[in-house]
PDB file of C-alpha atoms and ligand atoms in Angstrom:
ATOM      1  CA  MET A   1      17.706  -6.062  13.052  1.00 96.00           C
ATOM      2  CA  LEU A   2      15.074  -7.521  10.751  1.00 97.00           C
ATOM      3  CA  ALA A   3      14.000  -6.755   7.215  1.00 98.00           C
ATOM      4  CA  VAL A   4      11.383  -8.547   5.524  1.00 97.00           C
ATOM      5  CA  GLU A   5      11.062  -7.747   1.764  1.00 97.00           C
ATOM      6  CA  GLY A   6       8.110  -8.778  -0.711  1.00 97.00           C
ATOM      7  CA  LEU A   7       7.299 -11.945   1.411  1.00 97.00           C
ATOM      8  CA  THR A   8       4.656 -14.209  -0.149  1.00 97.00           C
ATOM      9  CA  ALA A   9       3.691 -17.379   1.610  1.00 96.00           C
ATOM     10  CA  ARG A  10       1.195 -20.108   0.553  1.00 96.00           C
ATOM     11  CA  TYR A  11      -0.415 -23.158   2.072  1.00 95.00           C
ATOM     12  CA  GLY A  12      -1.182 -25.187  -1.152  1.00 92.00           C
ATOM     13  CA  ALA A  13      -3.690 -22.980  -3.205  1.00 92.00           C
ATOM     14  CA  ILE A  14      -4.207 -20.476  -0.384  1.00 94.00           C
ATOM     15  CA  THR A  15      -1.877 -17.352  -0.301  1.00 95.00           C
ATOM     16  CA  ALA A  16      -1.682 -16.392   3.286  1.00 95.00           C
ATOM     17  CA  LEU A  17       0.689 -13.541   2.672  1.00 97.00           C
ATOM     18  CA  ARG A  18       1.163 -11.272  -0.314  1.00 97.00           C
ATOM     19  CA  ASP A  19       4.257  -9.271  -1.019  1.00 97.00           C
ATOM     20  CA  VAL A  20       4.730  -8.069   2.741  1.00 97.00           C
ATOM     21  CA  SER A  21       7.732  -5.762   3.430  1.00 97.00           C
ATOM     22  CA  LEU A  22       8.355  -4.736   6.994  1.00 97.00           C
ATOM     23  CA  HIS A  23      11.348  -3.972   9.240  1.00 97.00           C
ATOM     24  CA  VAL A  24      12.257  -3.884  13.022  1.00 97.00           C
ATOM     25  CA  ASP A  25      14.973  -1.784  14.042  1.00 96.00           C
ATOM     26  CA  GLU A  26      17.379  -2.488  17.011  1.00 95.00           C
ATOM     27  CA  GLY A  27      15.800  -1.765  20.439  1.00 93.00           C
ATOM     28  CA  GLU A  28      12.369  -1.343  18.993  1.00 93.00           C
ATOM     29  CA  ILE A  29       9.168  -3.051  19.910  1.00 93.00           C
ATOM     30  CA  VAL A  30       7.170  -3.380  16.774  1.00 95.00           C
ATOM     31  CA  CYS A  31       3.663  -4.574  16.881  1.00 93.00           C
ATOM     32  CA  LEU A  32       1.820  -6.557  14.161  1.00 94.00           C
ATOM     33  CA  ILE A  33      -1.999  -6.408  14.397  1.00 89.00           C
ATOM     34  CA  GLY A  34      -4.862  -7.687  12.448  1.00 86.00           C
ATOM     35  CA  PRO A  35      -7.923  -9.879  12.419  1.00 83.00           C
ATOM     36  CA  ASN A  36      -8.078 -13.682  12.505  1.00 85.00           C
ATOM     37  CA  GLY A  37      -6.664 -15.094   9.402  1.00 89.00           C
ATOM     38  CA  ALA A  38      -4.777 -12.049   8.404  1.00 92.00           C
ATOM     39  CA  GLY A  39      -1.492 -14.059   8.138  1.00 94.00           C
ATOM     40  CA  LYS A  40       0.152 -12.859  11.477  1.00 93.00           C
ATOM     41  CA  THR A  41       1.234 -16.380  12.374  1.00 93.00           C
ATOM     42  CA  THR A  42       2.321 -17.273   8.894  1.00 95.00           C
ATOM     43  CA  LEU A  43       4.535 -14.219   9.018  1.00 96.00           C
ATOM     44  CA  MET A  44       6.126 -15.348  12.379  1.00 95.00           C
ATOM     45  CA  SER A  45       6.524 -18.907  10.889  1.00 94.00           C
ATOM     46  CA  SER A  46       8.125 -17.521   7.605  1.00 95.00           C
ATOM     47  CA  VAL A  47      10.671 -15.275   9.568  1.00 95.00           C
ATOM     48  CA  THR A  48      11.724 -18.010  12.078  1.00 93.00           C
ATOM     49  CA  GLY A  49      12.327 -20.669   9.345  1.00 92.00           C
ATOM     50  CA  LEU A  50       9.330 -22.835  10.145  1.00 92.00           C
ATOM     51  CA  LEU A  51       7.731 -22.182   6.805  1.00 93.00           C
ATOM     52  CA  ARG A  52       9.563 -21.721   3.723  1.00 93.00           C
ATOM     53  CA  PRO A  53       8.043 -18.658   1.819  1.00 95.00           C
ATOM     54  CA  ALA A  54       6.965 -18.830  -1.809  1.00 95.00           C
ATOM     55  CA  ALA A  55       8.722 -15.556  -2.530  1.00 96.00           C
ATOM     56  CA  GLY A  56      10.562 -12.779  -0.714  1.00 97.00           C
ATOM     57  CA  THR A  57      13.486 -12.506   1.537  1.00 96.00           C
ATOM     58  CA  VAL A  58      14.096 -12.200   5.334  1.00 97.00           C
ATOM     59  CA  SER A  59      17.175 -10.513   6.479  1.00 97.00           C
ATOM     60  CA  TYR A  60      18.525 -10.613  10.064  1.00 96.00           C
ATOM     61  CA  ARG A  61      21.425  -8.380  11.317  1.00 95.00           C
ATOM     62  CA  GLY A  62      22.238  -7.621   7.629  1.00 94.00           C
ATOM     63  CA  GLU A  63      22.392 -11.223   6.443  1.00 95.00           C
ATOM     64  CA  ASP A  64      19.844 -13.020   4.247  1.00 95.00           C
ATOM     65  CA  VAL A  65      18.570 -15.946   6.354  1.00 95.00           C
ATOM     66  CA  THR A  66      15.537 -16.806   4.262  1.00 95.00           C
ATOM     67  CA  ARG A  67      16.496 -20.355   3.925  1.00 85.00           C
ATOM     68  CA  LEU A  68      17.956 -21.147   7.460  1.00 92.00           C
ATOM     69  CA  PRO A  69      16.273 -23.625   9.670  1.00 92.00           C
ATOM     70  CA  PRO A  70      14.837 -22.546  12.985  1.00 90.00           C
ATOM     71  CA  ASP A  71      17.693 -24.073  15.229  1.00 89.00           C
ATOM     72  CA  GLU A  72      20.301 -21.971  13.326  1.00 91.00           C
ATOM     73  CA  LEU A  73      18.331 -18.762  13.712  1.00 93.00           C
ATOM     74  CA  LEU A  74      17.957 -19.448  17.367  1.00 89.00           C
ATOM     75  CA  ARG A  75      21.693 -19.848  17.616  1.00 89.00           C
ATOM     76  CA  ARG A  76      22.237 -16.543  15.939  1.00 92.00           C
ATOM     77  CA  GLY A  77      19.736 -14.838  18.629  1.00 92.00           C
ATOM     78  CA  LEU A  78      16.388 -14.958  16.911  1.00 94.00           C
ATOM     79  CA  ALA A  79      13.878 -16.814  19.224  1.00 91.00           C
ATOM     80  CA  LEU A  80      10.053 -17.445  18.775  1.00 90.00           C
ATOM     81  CA  VAL A  81       7.441 -17.405  21.553  1.00 89.00           C
ATOM     82  CA  PRO A  82       4.776 -19.574  19.601  1.00 87.00           C
ATOM     83  CA  GLU A  83       1.090 -18.936  19.757  1.00 82.00           C
ATOM     84  CA  ARG A  84      -0.984 -20.763  22.057  1.00 72.00           C
ATOM     85  CA  ARG A  85       1.881 -21.180  24.313  1.00 75.00           C
ATOM     86  CA  ARG A  86       3.322 -24.293  22.883  1.00 83.00           C
ATOM     87  CA  ILE A  87       5.152 -26.128  25.617  1.00 90.00           C
ATOM     88  CA  PHE A  88       5.809 -29.868  26.473  1.00 93.00           C
ATOM     89  CA  ALA A  89       3.020 -30.790  28.541  1.00 93.00           C
ATOM     90  CA  ASP A  90       4.504 -34.101  29.765  1.00 95.00           C
ATOM     91  CA  LEU A  91       7.889 -32.538  30.522  1.00 96.00           C
ATOM     92  CA  THR A  92       8.587 -30.725  33.858  1.00 96.00           C
ATOM     93  CA  VAL A  93       8.910 -26.926  33.868  1.00 96.00           C
ATOM     94  CA  GLU A  94      12.639 -27.417  34.415  1.00 95.00           C
ATOM     95  CA  GLU A  95      12.850 -30.001  31.559  1.00 95.00           C
ATOM     96  CA  ASN A  96      11.071 -27.518  29.219  1.00 95.00           C
ATOM     97  CA  LEU A  97      13.666 -25.037  29.893  1.00 95.00           C
ATOM     98  CA  LEU A  98      16.614 -27.475  29.536  1.00 93.00           C
ATOM     99  CA  VAL A  99      15.235 -28.551  26.066  1.00 91.00           C
ATOM    100  CA  ALA A 100      14.744 -24.718  25.121  1.00 90.00           C
ATOM    101  CA  GLY A 101      18.514 -24.169  25.955  1.00 89.00           C
ATOM    102  CA  ILE A 102      19.787 -27.058  23.822  1.00 84.00           C
ATOM    103  CA  THR A 103      21.783 -24.638  21.657  1.00 83.00           C
ATOM    104  CA  VAL A 104      23.777 -23.266  24.612  1.00 84.00           C
ATOM    105  CA  SER A 105      26.466 -25.062  26.700  1.00 85.00           C
ATOM    106  CA  SER A 106      25.309 -27.048  29.668  1.00 84.00           C
ATOM    107  CA  GLY A 107      26.971 -24.557  32.186  1.00 85.00           C
ATOM    108  CA  ASP A 108      25.009 -21.690  30.588  1.00 87.00           C
ATOM    109  CA  ARG A 109      22.026 -23.413  30.435  1.00 90.00           C
ATOM    110  CA  ARG A 110      21.866 -24.083  34.277  1.00 90.00           C
ATOM    111  CA  ARG A 111      22.799 -20.403  34.762  1.00 91.00           C
ATOM    112  CA  ARG A 112      20.028 -19.130  32.486  1.00 92.00           C
ATOM    113  CA  ILE A 113      17.473 -21.431  34.228  1.00 94.00           C
ATOM    114  CA  THR A 114      18.376 -19.670  37.495  1.00 93.00           C
ATOM    115  CA  GLU A 115      18.069 -16.285  35.782  1.00 89.00           C
ATOM    116  CA  VAL A 116      14.539 -17.030  34.105  1.00 90.00           C
ATOM    117  CA  MET A 117      13.336 -18.339  37.432  1.00 92.00           C
ATOM    118  CA  GLU A 118      14.329 -15.085  38.875  1.00 89.00           C
ATOM    119  CA  ILE A 119      12.261 -13.160  36.358  1.00 85.00           C
ATOM    120  CA  PHE A 120       9.466 -15.716  36.827  1.00 88.00           C
ATOM    121  CA  PRO A 121       9.385 -16.861  40.405  1.00 91.00           C
ATOM    122  CA  VAL A 122       6.371 -19.140  39.980  1.00 92.00           C
ATOM    123  CA  LEU A 123       8.425 -21.286  37.476  1.00 94.00           C
ATOM    124  CA  GLY A 124      10.887 -22.022  40.289  1.00 95.00           C
ATOM    125  CA  GLU A 125       8.087 -22.974  42.591  1.00 96.00           C
ATOM    126  CA  LYS A 126       6.834 -25.343  40.036  1.00 96.00           C
ATOM    127  CA  ARG A 127       9.920 -26.367  38.367  1.00 95.00           C
ATOM    128  CA  ALA A 128       9.459 -30.187  39.068  1.00 96.00           C
ATOM    129  CA  LEU A 129       5.788 -30.189  38.160  1.00 96.00           C
ATOM    130  CA  PRO A 130       4.864 -31.277  34.426  1.00 96.00           C
ATOM    131  CA  ALA A 131       3.999 -28.201  32.374  1.00 94.00           C
ATOM    132  CA  GLY A 132       0.467 -29.592  31.474  1.00 94.00           C
ATOM    133  CA  TYR A 133      -0.516 -28.749  35.105  1.00 94.00           C
ATOM    134  CA  LEU A 134       0.404 -25.168  34.711  1.00 92.00           C
ATOM    135  CA  SER A 135      -2.447 -22.523  34.416  1.00 88.00           C
ATOM    136  CA  GLY A 136      -2.828 -20.410  31.329  1.00 85.00           C
ATOM    137  CA  GLY A 137      -0.845 -17.569  32.647  1.00 84.00           C
ATOM    138  CA  GLN A 138       1.855 -19.753  34.174  1.00 88.00           C
ATOM    139  CA  ALA A 139       2.177 -21.754  30.812  1.00 90.00           C
ATOM    140  CA  GLN A 140       2.544 -18.326  28.960  1.00 87.00           C
ATOM    141  CA  GLN A 141       5.397 -17.458  31.216  1.00 88.00           C
ATOM    142  CA  LEU A 142       7.036 -20.575  30.603  1.00 92.00           C
ATOM    143  CA  ALA A 143       6.676 -20.036  26.959  1.00 91.00           C
ATOM    144  CA  VAL A 144       8.283 -16.845  27.075  1.00 89.00           C
ATOM    145  CA  ALA A 145      11.074 -18.115  29.570  1.00 91.00           C
ATOM    146  CA  ARG A 146      11.779 -20.780  26.978  1.00 92.00           C
ATOM    147  CA  ALA A 147      12.549 -18.119  24.376  1.00 90.00           C
ATOM    148  CA  LEU A 148      14.594 -16.328  26.983  1.00 90.00           C
ATOM    149  CA  MET A 149      16.792 -19.424  27.590  1.00 92.00           C
ATOM    150  CA  THR A 150      19.127 -18.520  24.645  1.00 88.00           C
ATOM    151  CA  ARG A 151      19.452 -14.815  25.381  1.00 87.00           C
ATOM    152  CA  PRO A 152      17.988 -13.874  22.222  1.00 92.00           C
ATOM    153  CA  ARG A 153      18.620 -10.477  20.526  1.00 92.00           C
ATOM    154  CA  LEU A 154      15.268 -10.429  18.767  1.00 95.00           C
ATOM    155  CA  ILE A 155      12.099 -12.218  19.972  1.00 94.00           C
ATOM    156  CA  LEU A 156       9.090 -12.832  18.048  1.00 95.00           C
ATOM    157  CA  MET A 157       6.158 -13.253  20.141  1.00 92.00           C
ATOM    158  CA  ASP A 158       2.792 -14.635  18.728  1.00 91.00           C
ATOM    159  CA  GLU A 159      -0.251 -13.445  20.624  1.00 88.00           C
ATOM    160  CA  PRO A 160       1.420 -13.599  24.238  1.00 85.00           C
ATOM    161  CA  SER A 161      -1.854 -12.375  25.767  1.00 83.00           C
ATOM    162  CA  LEU A 162      -4.297 -14.747  24.215  1.00 81.00           C
ATOM    163  CA  GLY A 163      -6.669 -16.158  26.586  1.00 77.00           C
ATOM    164  CA  LEU A 164      -5.180 -14.555  29.697  1.00 80.00           C
ATOM    165  CA  ALA A 165      -7.070 -13.013  32.521  1.00 80.00           C
ATOM    166  CA  PRO A 166      -6.566  -9.009  32.407  1.00 83.00           C
ATOM    167  CA  ALA A 167      -4.278  -9.040  35.318  1.00 81.00           C
ATOM    168  CA  LEU A 168      -1.867 -11.419  33.537  1.00 81.00           C
ATOM    169  CA  VAL A 169      -2.016  -9.509  30.140  1.00 83.00           C
ATOM    170  CA  LYS A 170      -0.781  -6.584  32.237  1.00 83.00           C
ATOM    171  CA  VAL A 171       2.174  -8.844  33.673  1.00 81.00           C
ATOM    172  CA  ILE A 172       3.032  -9.982  30.054  1.00 83.00           C
ATOM    173  CA  PHE A 173       3.230  -6.440  28.673  1.00 85.00           C
ATOM    174  CA  GLN A 174       5.235  -5.266  31.833  1.00 85.00           C
ATOM    175  CA  LEU A 175       7.621  -7.974  30.813  1.00 84.00           C
ATOM    176  CA  VAL A 176       7.685  -7.085  27.310  1.00 86.00           C
ATOM    177  CA  ALA A 177       8.573  -3.469  28.265  1.00 86.00           C
ATOM    178  CA  ARG A 178      11.212  -4.647  30.733  1.00 85.00           C
ATOM    179  CA  LEU A 179      12.717  -6.951  28.034  1.00 86.00           C
ATOM    180  CA  ARG A 180      12.974  -3.876  25.806  1.00 87.00           C
ATOM    181  CA  ASP A 181      14.821  -1.926  28.564  1.00 88.00           C
ATOM    182  CA  ASP A 182      17.372  -4.731  28.816  1.00 85.00           C
ATOM    183  CA  GLY A 183      17.969  -4.142  25.093  1.00 87.00           C
ATOM    184  CA  THR A 184      15.903  -6.921  23.482  1.00 91.00           C
ATOM    185  CA  THR A 185      14.167  -6.212  20.235  1.00 95.00           C
ATOM    186  CA  MET A 186      10.832  -7.566  19.598  1.00 94.00           C
ATOM    187  CA  LEU A 187       8.027  -8.163  17.079  1.00 95.00           C
ATOM    188  CA  VAL A 188       4.896  -8.904  18.763  1.00 93.00           C
ATOM    189  CA  VAL A 189       1.798 -10.265  17.286  1.00 91.00           C
ATOM    190  CA  GLU A 190      -1.414  -9.137  19.128  1.00 84.00           C
ATOM    191  CA  GLN A 191      -5.182  -9.000  18.885  1.00 77.00           C
ATOM    192  CA  ASN A 192      -5.175  -6.883  21.992  1.00 75.00           C
ATOM    193  CA  ALA A 193      -4.115  -3.994  19.946  1.00 74.00           C
ATOM    194  CA  ARG A 194      -4.786  -1.161  22.459  1.00 75.00           C
ATOM    195  CA  LYS A 195      -2.586  -3.013  25.120  1.00 76.00           C
ATOM    196  CA  ALA A 196       0.121  -3.747  22.563  1.00 78.00           C
ATOM    197  CA  LEU A 197       0.219  -0.215  21.353  1.00 80.00           C
ATOM    198  CA  ASP A 198       0.777   0.956  24.774  1.00 81.00           C
ATOM    199  CA  VAL A 199       4.353  -0.513  24.608  1.00 84.00           C
ATOM    200  CA  ALA A 200       5.006  -0.511  21.026  1.00 89.00           C
ATOM    201  CA  ASP A 201       7.337   2.046  19.321  1.00 91.00           C
ATOM    202  CA  ARG A 202       5.778   1.311  15.699  1.00 93.00           C
ATOM    203  CA  ALA A 203       3.134  -0.975  14.451  1.00 93.00           C
ATOM    204  CA  TYR A 204       1.876  -2.703  11.148  1.00 94.00           C
ATOM    205  CA  MET A 205      -1.647  -3.602  10.324  1.00 91.00           C
ATOM    206  CA  LEU A 206      -2.016  -6.743   8.462  1.00 92.00           C
ATOM    207  CA  ARG A 207      -5.389  -7.704   6.593  1.00 91.00           C
ATOM    208  CA  THR A 208      -6.050 -10.874   4.422  1.00 92.00           C
ATOM    209  CA  GLY A 209      -2.370 -11.278   3.816  1.00 95.00           C
ATOM    210  CA  ARG A 210      -1.652  -7.731   3.015  1.00 95.00           C
ATOM    211  CA  LEU A 211       0.007  -4.813   4.940  1.00 94.00           C
ATOM    212  CA  VAL A 212      -2.578  -2.323   4.927  1.00 90.00           C
ATOM    213  CA  ASP A 213      -1.083   0.334   7.152  1.00 87.00           C
ATOM    214  CA  GLU A 214       2.094   1.400   9.174  1.00 90.00           C
ATOM    215  CA  ALA A 215       2.131   3.680  12.034  1.00 85.00           C
ATOM    216  CA  SER A 216       4.549   5.197  14.492  1.00 84.00           C
ATOM    217  CA  GLN A 217       3.476   6.175  18.184  1.00 79.00           C
ATOM    218  CA  GLU A 218       2.279   9.522  17.022  1.00 78.00           C
ATOM    219  CA  ASP A 219      -0.089   8.020  14.575  1.00 77.00           C
ATOM    220  CA  PHE A 220      -1.725   5.223  17.077  1.00 75.00           C
ATOM    221  CA  ALA A 221      -4.658   7.577  18.015  1.00 73.00           C
ATOM    222  CA  ARG A 222      -5.573   7.706  14.146  1.00 74.00           C
ATOM    223  CA  TRP A 223      -5.988   3.962  14.163  1.00 73.00           C
ATOM    224  CA  SER A 224      -8.726   4.019  16.985  1.00 68.00           C
ATOM    225  CA  ASP A 225     -11.583   4.024  14.400  1.00 67.00           C
ATOM    226  CA  LEU A 226      -9.959   1.265  12.417  1.00 66.00           C
ATOM    227  CA  PHE A 227      -9.844  -0.873  15.453  1.00 65.00           C
ATOM    228  CA  GLU A 228     -13.639  -0.971  15.782  1.00 64.00           C
ATOM    229  CA  SER A 229     -14.126  -2.373  12.282  1.00 64.00           C
ATOM    230  CA  TYR A 230     -10.708  -4.495  11.968  1.00 59.00           C
ATOM    231  CA  VAL A 231     -10.552  -5.933  15.422  1.00 55.00           C
ATOM    232  CA  GLY A 232     -13.641  -5.163  17.135  1.00 55.00           C
ATOM    233  CA  GLY A 233     -11.914  -2.806  19.418  1.00 45.00           C
TER     234      GLY A 233
HETATM  235  P1  ATP B   1      -5.170 -16.004  13.969  1.00 95.81           P
HETATM  236  O1  ATP B   1      -5.207 -14.638  14.650  1.00 95.81           O
HETATM  237  O2  ATP B   1      -6.492 -16.612  13.794  1.00 95.81           O
HETATM  238  O3  ATP B   1      -4.066 -16.967  14.416  1.00 95.81           O
HETATM  239  P2  ATP B   1      -3.356 -15.090  11.916  1.00 95.81           P
HETATM  240  O4  ATP B   1      -3.526 -13.662  11.401  1.00 95.81           O
HETATM  241  O5  ATP B   1      -2.210 -15.756  12.677  1.00 95.81           O
HETATM  242  O6  ATP B   1      -4.818 -15.585  12.427  1.00 95.81           O
HETATM  243  P3  ATP B   1      -2.646 -17.199   9.817  1.00 95.81           P
HETATM  244  O7  ATP B   1      -2.829 -18.310  10.788  1.00 95.81           O
HETATM  245  O8  ATP B   1      -1.185 -16.926   9.470  1.00 95.81           O
HETATM  246  O9  ATP B   1      -3.517 -16.098  10.341  1.00 95.81           O
HETATM  247  O10 ATP B   1      -3.430 -17.664   8.732  1.00 95.81           O
HETATM  248  C1  ATP B   1      -3.611 -17.028   7.310  1.00 95.81           C
HETATM  249  C2  ATP B   1      -4.428 -17.619   6.381  1.00 95.81           C
HETATM  250  O11 ATP B   1      -3.681 -18.932   6.029  1.00 95.81           O
HETATM  251  C3  ATP B   1      -5.857 -18.105   6.953  1.00 95.81           C
HETATM  252  O12 ATP B   1      -6.684 -18.028   5.779  1.00 95.81           O
HETATM  253  C4  ATP B   1      -5.599 -19.422   7.276  1.00 95.81           C
HETATM  254  O13 ATP B   1      -6.908 -20.156   7.118  1.00 95.81           O
HETATM  255  C5  ATP B   1      -4.442 -20.091   6.444  1.00 95.81           C
HETATM  256  N1  ATP B   1      -3.767 -21.110   6.982  1.00 95.81           N
HETATM  257  C6  ATP B   1      -3.004 -20.885   8.004  1.00 95.81           C
HETATM  258  N2  ATP B   1      -2.177 -22.122   8.313  1.00 95.81           N
HETATM  259  C7  ATP B   1      -2.691 -23.028   7.533  1.00 95.81           C
HETATM  260  C8  ATP B   1      -2.375 -24.473   7.190  1.00 95.81           C
HETATM  261  N3  ATP B   1      -1.532 -25.033   7.834  1.00 95.81           N
HETATM  262  N4  ATP B   1      -3.032 -24.873   6.015  1.00 95.81           N
HETATM  263  C9  ATP B   1      -3.839 -24.173   5.244  1.00 95.81           C
HETATM  264  N5  ATP B   1      -4.075 -22.918   5.286  1.00 95.81           N
HETATM  265  C10 ATP B   1      -3.483 -22.282   6.496  1.00 95.81           C
END
């Protein structure tokens, strides 16, 4: 579904990613973990066309998409849930969803709003409210709902549980598991490593711009000690 090969990304003189290669197979939940500044968001931005990498390639469903813009990737079924739940604070909940569905026909857009409001009933209740009034957990649900508007094949989620109360973290990960059961493939960035590994099929560990380890479910226990030093548990 996704193959990243030799990806290097820079911000001016800062090299944020060095020669990173990873892949996500269809139907998998793959988790990317690592401490602050490891380059996780940079990787998400490079894959979704928000940042042009200095070197390397991104392939999606067998095609080289390295130079494609985000809207074209969205049309092809690759959606991002950005970090810090970026939503339009001045637009209503419903308007946020309409804008997110800009690449689909207006009839489909209406249908999908109904679908996502079934998944997240609170968004239906607050549909006419400016999104800036939502709580952190509700805003995160809206950020995920926006990504779902295009019925993506592959979703990249950047720290979906950041700043959420434990009960809401659980809700978000239940949703991740449910999306996978519905056939959606996901690459999830998380600092909440243990929670993420509960639902992940495989995981990569990123540190100062390099991939330092890779693990499948059977190896996750081996990572416990590393978590203490890398991500403070
Ligand atoms: P966090 O968990 O804090 O979000 P991260 O793993 O997502 O961290 P990135 O945000 O990708 O890490 O940052 C990787 C490196 O690139 C860091 O050293 C960061 O300071 C730097 N960086 C990120 N964005 C920019 C930018 N716009 N301009 C300059 N440097 C940047």
